[in-house]
């Protein structure tokens, strides 16, 4: 007999010690093959699908939603085990004949079961709010079908019943007119629509969402975050992009977007002001002599920041291709932990959602983040003339513990200058 193979939680990153078992992809007692998707593990970085380590029968030992430590066992696979019998359908099949046998041996019940199903419909069993509505609407609670827990009446049940009764009464005068001396009742005051059940829905926050929330709060509590703003005239970037867009696509097989311009401009600014590309470790400032630029990507699972490594050594085409790869991974939910680690500076683009201005929050342990926004045509003064230009607000949030205001403002001005004169990016000046 072969020994059972434990299912261990794999390591998914050097700084990650635990995760959440989000979902089992195979049922307890089912037969799985080695390499089959077994369960989803959510961490503070991403969601990973863990494959089966062997073939056999799955025996689950951890429930969905449990926090599990890296290296711990969440179940076993028994290579020699037999799959568990499907016990759910059989009771249903056996239960039906039993019920039919009872039905054959006893007379069919009269309509009383319905009343028995609502033993608590007397006024003494109603909630105060429901009793009040019953009194106001002059409704017999025993004639109302309850939809609440245990068949209890809700305000919505009473109001719906009253409305249907009012409609029926309104139809009566057509066939049985009231005596002339009878005083017509005043029309009822309009009432709010019956309250719908399930006005709230609760669901567990994913491990990724919990970690995002934790990191954002930590960033606010541990760093002295300040934001400086500027605006950039996008005329020349847009003209350059329009002029070379088709040729760029033919030459490199990828579209020319705005992101590559911003990444290149940011790198030039970081080279000029190294503190913005640094981080704090204890009592030391660590200056990064490389440029790993994180690009914030919104996914169904939350905001992720995949990293373009050594972006200073990449061409415009290389950067656009890297962004395309991450976008494709985001759509497929395939961004991995390795894609998210090692960033030195982040760029986020709220403009794709229509944001005009924002104050981005740092992505620890980084000390700076650039916020891009929507491009809007505005009236601006150029050479003492009022002209219409495509303008974008830029926001640079930074850790004031290691970055002075002068450095932050100068960084943003440098980015602005590079974008308003994009030839500088091509010439690296």
mmCIF file of C-alpha atoms in Angstrom, residues 203-416:
data_model
loop_
_atom_site.group_PDB
_atom_site.id
_atom_site.type_symbol
_atom_site.label_atom_id
_atom_site.label_comp_id
_atom_site.label_asym_id
_atom_site.label_seq_id
_atom_site.Cartn_x
_atom_site.Cartn_y
_atom_site.Cartn_z
ATOM 1 C CA UNK A 203 -18.465 38.413 1.599
ATOM 2 C CA UNK A 204 -15.034 37.701 2.983
ATOM 3 C CA UNK A 205 -12.301 40.059 1.866
ATOM 4 C CA UNK A 206 -9.797 38.232 -0.290
ATOM 5 C CA UNK A 207 -6.300 37.778 1.079
ATOM 6 C CA UNK A 208 -5.034 40.183 -1.549
ATOM 7 C CA UNK A 209 -7.609 42.845 -0.627
ATOM 8 C CA UNK A 210 -6.832 42.437 3.091
ATOM 9 C CA UNK A 211 -3.143 42.858 2.435
ATOM 10 C CA UNK A 212 -3.713 45.881 0.187
ATOM 11 C CA UNK A 213 -5.732 47.502 2.978
ATOM 12 C CA UNK A 214 -3.072 46.674 5.545
ATOM 13 C CA UNK A 215 -0.240 48.038 3.427
ATOM 14 C CA UNK A 216 -2.073 51.274 2.630
ATOM 15 C CA UNK A 217 -2.747 51.905 6.308
ATOM 16 C CA UNK A 218 0.862 51.072 7.169
ATOM 17 C CA UNK A 219 2.074 53.499 4.511
ATOM 18 C CA UNK A 220 -0.043 56.287 5.987
ATOM 19 C CA UNK A 221 1.097 55.515 9.529
ATOM 20 C CA UNK A 222 4.809 54.963 8.965
ATOM 21 C CA UNK A 223 5.766 57.471 6.255
ATOM 22 C CA UNK A 224 5.533 61.255 6.224
ATOM 23 C CA UNK A 225 3.600 61.408 2.953
ATOM 24 C CA UNK A 226 3.357 64.703 1.159
ATOM 25 C CA UNK A 227 2.121 65.405 -2.386
ATOM 26 C CA UNK A 228 3.244 68.086 -4.807
ATOM 27 C CA UNK A 229 1.477 68.924 -8.068
ATOM 28 C CA UNK A 230 2.261 70.332 -11.465
ATOM 29 C CA UNK A 231 0.713 70.293 -14.916
ATOM 30 C CA UNK A 232 2.186 69.246 -18.208
ATOM 31 C CA UNK A 233 1.328 70.316 -21.732
ATOM 32 C CA UNK A 234 0.903 67.077 -23.673
ATOM 33 C CA UNK A 235 0.920 68.744 -27.104
ATOM 34 C CA UNK A 236 4.328 67.545 -28.258
ATOM 35 C CA UNK A 237 4.021 64.038 -26.813
ATOM 36 C CA UNK A 238 0.682 63.614 -28.565
ATOM 37 C CA UNK A 239 2.106 65.004 -31.819
ATOM 38 C CA UNK A 240 5.140 62.696 -31.651
ATOM 39 C CA UNK A 241 2.944 59.720 -30.905
ATOM 40 C CA UNK A 242 0.552 60.532 -33.751
ATOM 41 C CA UNK A 243 3.425 61.053 -36.207
ATOM 42 C CA UNK A 244 5.244 57.784 -35.507
ATOM 43 C CA UNK A 245 2.415 55.548 -34.266
ATOM 44 C CA UNK A 246 1.980 53.543 -37.475
ATOM 45 C CA UNK A 247 5.696 53.239 -38.201
ATOM 46 C CA UNK A 248 6.330 52.198 -34.596
ATOM 47 C CA UNK A 249 3.644 49.518 -34.826
ATOM 48 C CA UNK A 250 5.098 48.123 -38.047
ATOM 49 C CA UNK A 251 8.668 48.161 -36.789
ATOM 50 C CA UNK A 252 8.093 46.688 -33.316
ATOM 51 C CA UNK A 253 4.733 44.927 -33.450
ATOM 52 C CA UNK A 254 3.385 46.903 -30.520
ATOM 53 C CA UNK A 255 1.494 50.184 -30.166
ATOM 54 C CA UNK A 256 3.145 53.370 -28.945
ATOM 55 C CA UNK A 257 1.341 54.518 -25.805
ATOM 56 C CA UNK A 258 1.855 57.298 -23.296
ATOM 57 C CA UNK A 259 3.296 55.062 -20.578
ATOM 58 C CA UNK A 260 6.678 54.648 -22.218
ATOM 59 C CA UNK A 261 7.083 58.436 -22.409
ATOM 60 C CA UNK A 262 6.262 58.804 -18.727
ATOM 61 C CA UNK A 263 8.537 55.964 -17.662
ATOM 62 C CA UNK A 264 11.439 57.380 -19.638
ATOM 63 C CA UNK A 265 10.815 60.885 -18.271
ATOM 64 C CA UNK A 266 10.574 59.543 -14.722
ATOM 65 C CA UNK A 267 13.875 57.685 -15.026
ATOM 66 C CA UNK A 268 15.597 60.882 -16.152
ATOM 67 C CA UNK A 269 14.211 62.635 -13.079
ATOM 68 C CA UNK A 270 15.228 59.813 -10.731
ATOM 69 C CA UNK A 271 18.767 59.910 -12.059
ATOM 70 C CA UNK A 272 18.906 63.622 -11.307
ATOM 71 C CA UNK A 273 17.416 63.216 -7.795
ATOM 72 C CA UNK A 274 18.452 59.812 -6.380
ATOM 73 C CA UNK A 275 16.645 60.246 -3.037
ATOM 74 C CA UNK A 276 13.306 59.811 -4.812
ATOM 75 C CA UNK A 277 14.469 56.361 -5.922
ATOM 76 C CA UNK A 278 15.687 55.422 -2.428
ATOM 77 C CA UNK A 279 14.134 53.705 0.593
ATOM 78 C CA UNK A 280 14.542 53.675 4.365
ATOM 79 C CA UNK A 281 15.779 50.584 6.204
ATOM 80 C CA UNK A 282 16.057 51.184 9.927
ATOM 81 C CA UNK A 283 18.319 54.194 10.381
ATOM 82 C CA UNK A 284 19.802 53.915 6.906
ATOM 83 C CA UNK A 285 18.870 55.336 3.521
ATOM 84 C CA UNK A 286 19.349 52.797 0.751
ATOM 85 C CA UNK A 287 19.958 54.434 -2.629
ATOM 86 C CA UNK A 288 18.974 52.207 -5.523
ATOM 87 C CA UNK A 289 21.373 52.490 -8.433
ATOM 88 C CA UNK A 290 18.918 50.701 -10.690
ATOM 89 C CA UNK A 291 15.437 51.619 -11.887
ATOM 90 C CA UNK A 292 12.719 49.030 -11.403
ATOM 91 C CA UNK A 293 9.532 50.913 -12.237
ATOM 92 C CA UNK A 294 6.248 49.570 -10.923
ATOM 93 C CA UNK A 295 3.176 50.186 -13.078
ATOM 94 C CA UNK A 296 -0.101 50.046 -11.153
ATOM 95 C CA UNK A 297 -2.661 47.771 -12.820
ATOM 96 C CA UNK A 298 -6.296 47.474 -11.734
ATOM 97 C CA UNK A 299 -7.581 43.890 -11.758
ATOM 98 C CA UNK A 300 -10.732 42.138 -10.586
ATOM 99 C CA UNK A 301 -8.812 41.005 -7.513
ATOM 100 C CA UNK A 302 -7.561 44.478 -6.650
ATOM 101 C CA UNK A 303 -4.740 46.836 -7.485
ATOM 102 C CA UNK A 304 -1.460 45.164 -8.435
ATOM 103 C CA UNK A 305 1.890 46.747 -9.260
ATOM 104 C CA UNK A 306 3.957 44.589 -11.629
ATOM 105 C CA UNK A 307 7.532 45.773 -12.025
ATOM 106 C CA UNK A 308 9.423 46.612 -15.216
ATOM 107 C CA UNK A 309 12.986 45.736 -14.226
ATOM 108 C CA UNK A 310 15.997 47.816 -15.275
ATOM 109 C CA UNK A 311 13.680 50.061 -17.251
ATOM 110 C CA UNK A 312 16.535 52.493 -17.908
ATOM 111 C CA UNK A 313 18.122 49.887 -20.156
ATOM 112 C CA UNK A 314 14.977 49.317 -22.197
ATOM 113 C CA UNK A 315 13.866 51.045 -25.369
ATOM 114 C CA UNK A 316 10.427 52.558 -25.881
ATOM 115 C CA UNK A 317 9.407 49.380 -27.699
ATOM 116 C CA UNK A 318 10.714 47.122 -24.914
ATOM 117 C CA UNK A 319 8.751 49.082 -22.321
ATOM 118 C CA UNK A 320 5.541 48.952 -24.362
ATOM 119 C CA UNK A 321 5.965 45.193 -24.833
ATOM 120 C CA UNK A 322 6.504 44.676 -21.095
ATOM 121 C CA UNK A 323 3.370 46.680 -20.314
ATOM 122 C CA UNK A 324 1.432 44.594 -22.849
ATOM 123 C CA UNK A 325 2.587 41.352 -21.208
ATOM 124 C CA UNK A 326 1.469 42.552 -17.772
ATOM 125 C CA UNK A 327 -1.893 43.723 -19.136
ATOM 126 C CA UNK A 328 -2.472 40.290 -20.661
ATOM 127 C CA UNK A 329 -1.506 38.568 -17.409
ATOM 128 C CA UNK A 330 -3.847 40.859 -15.469
ATOM 129 C CA UNK A 331 -6.777 39.935 -17.723
ATOM 130 C CA UNK A 332 -6.037 36.240 -17.199
ATOM 131 C CA UNK A 333 -5.369 36.609 -13.468
ATOM 132 C CA UNK A 334 -1.876 35.230 -14.041
ATOM 133 C CA UNK A 335 0.317 37.941 -12.505
ATOM 134 C CA UNK A 336 2.752 36.099 -10.244
ATOM 135 C CA UNK A 337 4.604 37.076 -7.099
ATOM 136 C CA UNK A 338 7.901 37.490 -8.979
ATOM 137 C CA UNK A 339 6.238 40.069 -11.215
ATOM 138 C CA UNK A 340 5.358 42.232 -8.189
ATOM 139 C CA UNK A 341 8.603 42.323 -6.239
ATOM 140 C CA UNK A 342 11.626 44.590 -6.309
ATOM 141 C CA UNK A 343 10.150 47.907 -7.461
ATOM 142 C CA UNK A 344 11.997 51.138 -6.613
ATOM 143 C CA UNK A 345 9.400 53.681 -7.831
ATOM 144 C CA UNK A 346 5.759 53.427 -8.949
ATOM 145 C CA UNK A 347 3.641 55.121 -11.618
ATOM 146 C CA UNK A 348 -0.147 54.976 -11.394
ATOM 147 C CA UNK A 349 -2.577 56.246 -14.010
ATOM 148 C CA UNK A 350 -5.953 57.287 -12.647
ATOM 149 C CA UNK A 351 -6.610 59.100 -15.903
ATOM 150 C CA UNK A 352 -7.777 55.896 -17.563
ATOM 151 C CA UNK A 353 -10.796 56.034 -15.218
ATOM 152 C CA UNK A 354 -11.352 59.752 -15.755
ATOM 153 C CA UNK A 355 -9.571 61.049 -12.653
ATOM 154 C CA UNK A 356 -8.561 64.692 -12.991
ATOM 155 C CA UNK A 357 -6.520 64.961 -9.799
ATOM 156 C CA UNK A 358 -5.537 62.648 -6.932
ATOM 157 C CA UNK A 359 -2.982 62.134 -4.173
ATOM 158 C CA UNK A 360 -1.523 58.634 -4.655
ATOM 159 C CA UNK A 361 -0.356 56.650 -1.618
ATOM 160 C CA UNK A 362 3.187 55.278 -1.441
ATOM 161 C CA UNK A 363 3.867 51.644 -2.205
ATOM 162 C CA UNK A 364 6.174 50.651 0.722
ATOM 163 C CA UNK A 365 9.120 50.507 1.019
ATOM 164 C CA UNK A 366 9.338 52.903 -1.923
ATOM 165 C CA UNK A 367 9.638 56.613 -1.221
ATOM 166 C CA UNK A 368 7.929 58.052 -4.304
ATOM 167 C CA UNK A 369 4.961 57.498 -6.594
ATOM 168 C CA UNK A 370 3.862 59.479 -9.650
ATOM 169 C CA UNK A 371 0.172 59.933 -10.408
ATOM 170 C CA UNK A 372 -0.944 60.506 -14.001
ATOM 171 C CA UNK A 373 -4.408 61.866 -14.752
ATOM 172 C CA UNK A 374 -6.841 62.525 -17.565
ATOM 173 C CA UNK A 375 -5.760 64.732 -20.464
ATOM 174 C CA UNK A 376 -8.162 67.671 -20.790
ATOM 175 C CA UNK A 377 -8.131 70.605 -23.155
ATOM 176 C CA UNK A 378 -7.820 73.827 -21.175
ATOM 177 C CA UNK A 379 -7.143 77.468 -21.822
ATOM 178 C CA UNK A 380 -3.552 78.295 -20.874
ATOM 179 C CA UNK A 381 -1.233 81.226 -21.432
ATOM 180 C CA UNK A 382 1.678 80.599 -23.819
ATOM 181 C CA UNK A 383 3.905 83.530 -24.806
ATOM 182 C CA UNK A 384 1.318 85.968 -23.437
ATOM 183 C CA UNK A 385 -1.376 84.397 -25.614
ATOM 184 C CA UNK A 386 -4.393 82.426 -24.416
ATOM 185 C CA UNK A 387 -4.407 79.104 -26.259
ATOM 186 C CA UNK A 388 -6.162 75.751 -25.947
ATOM 187 C CA UNK A 389 -3.799 72.924 -25.040
ATOM 188 C CA UNK A 390 -4.190 69.274 -23.942
ATOM 189 C CA UNK A 391 -3.141 69.448 -20.304
ATOM 190 C CA UNK A 392 -2.557 66.813 -17.631
ATOM 191 C CA UNK A 393 -2.144 67.282 -13.902
ATOM 192 C CA UNK A 394 0.752 65.347 -12.376
ATOM 193 C CA UNK A 395 0.992 64.412 -8.695
ATOM 194 C CA UNK A 396 4.137 63.245 -6.931
ATOM 195 C CA UNK A 397 3.641 61.755 -3.465
ATOM 196 C CA UNK A 398 6.863 61.292 -1.531
ATOM 197 C CA UNK A 399 8.243 60.360 1.868
ATOM 198 C CA UNK A 400 9.242 63.656 3.452
ATOM 199 C CA UNK A 401 11.555 61.818 5.874
ATOM 200 C CA UNK A 402 14.203 61.420 3.189
ATOM 201 C CA UNK A 403 12.989 63.652 0.344
ATOM 202 C CA UNK A 404 12.980 67.413 0.812
ATOM 203 C CA UNK A 405 10.406 69.628 -0.832
ATOM 204 C CA UNK A 406 13.005 71.073 -3.170
ATOM 205 C CA UNK A 407 13.939 67.619 -4.457
ATOM 206 C CA UNK A 408 10.305 66.597 -4.875
ATOM 207 C CA UNK A 409 9.316 69.748 -6.758
ATOM 208 C CA UNK A 410 12.451 69.576 -8.895
ATOM 209 C CA UNK A 411 11.716 65.934 -9.735
ATOM 210 C CA UNK A 412 8.254 66.831 -10.940
ATOM 211 C CA UNK A 413 9.543 69.790 -12.944
ATOM 212 C CA UNK A 414 12.137 67.538 -14.569
ATOM 213 C CA UNK A 415 9.415 65.084 -15.605
ATOM 214 C CA UNK A 416 7.345 67.955 -16.964
#
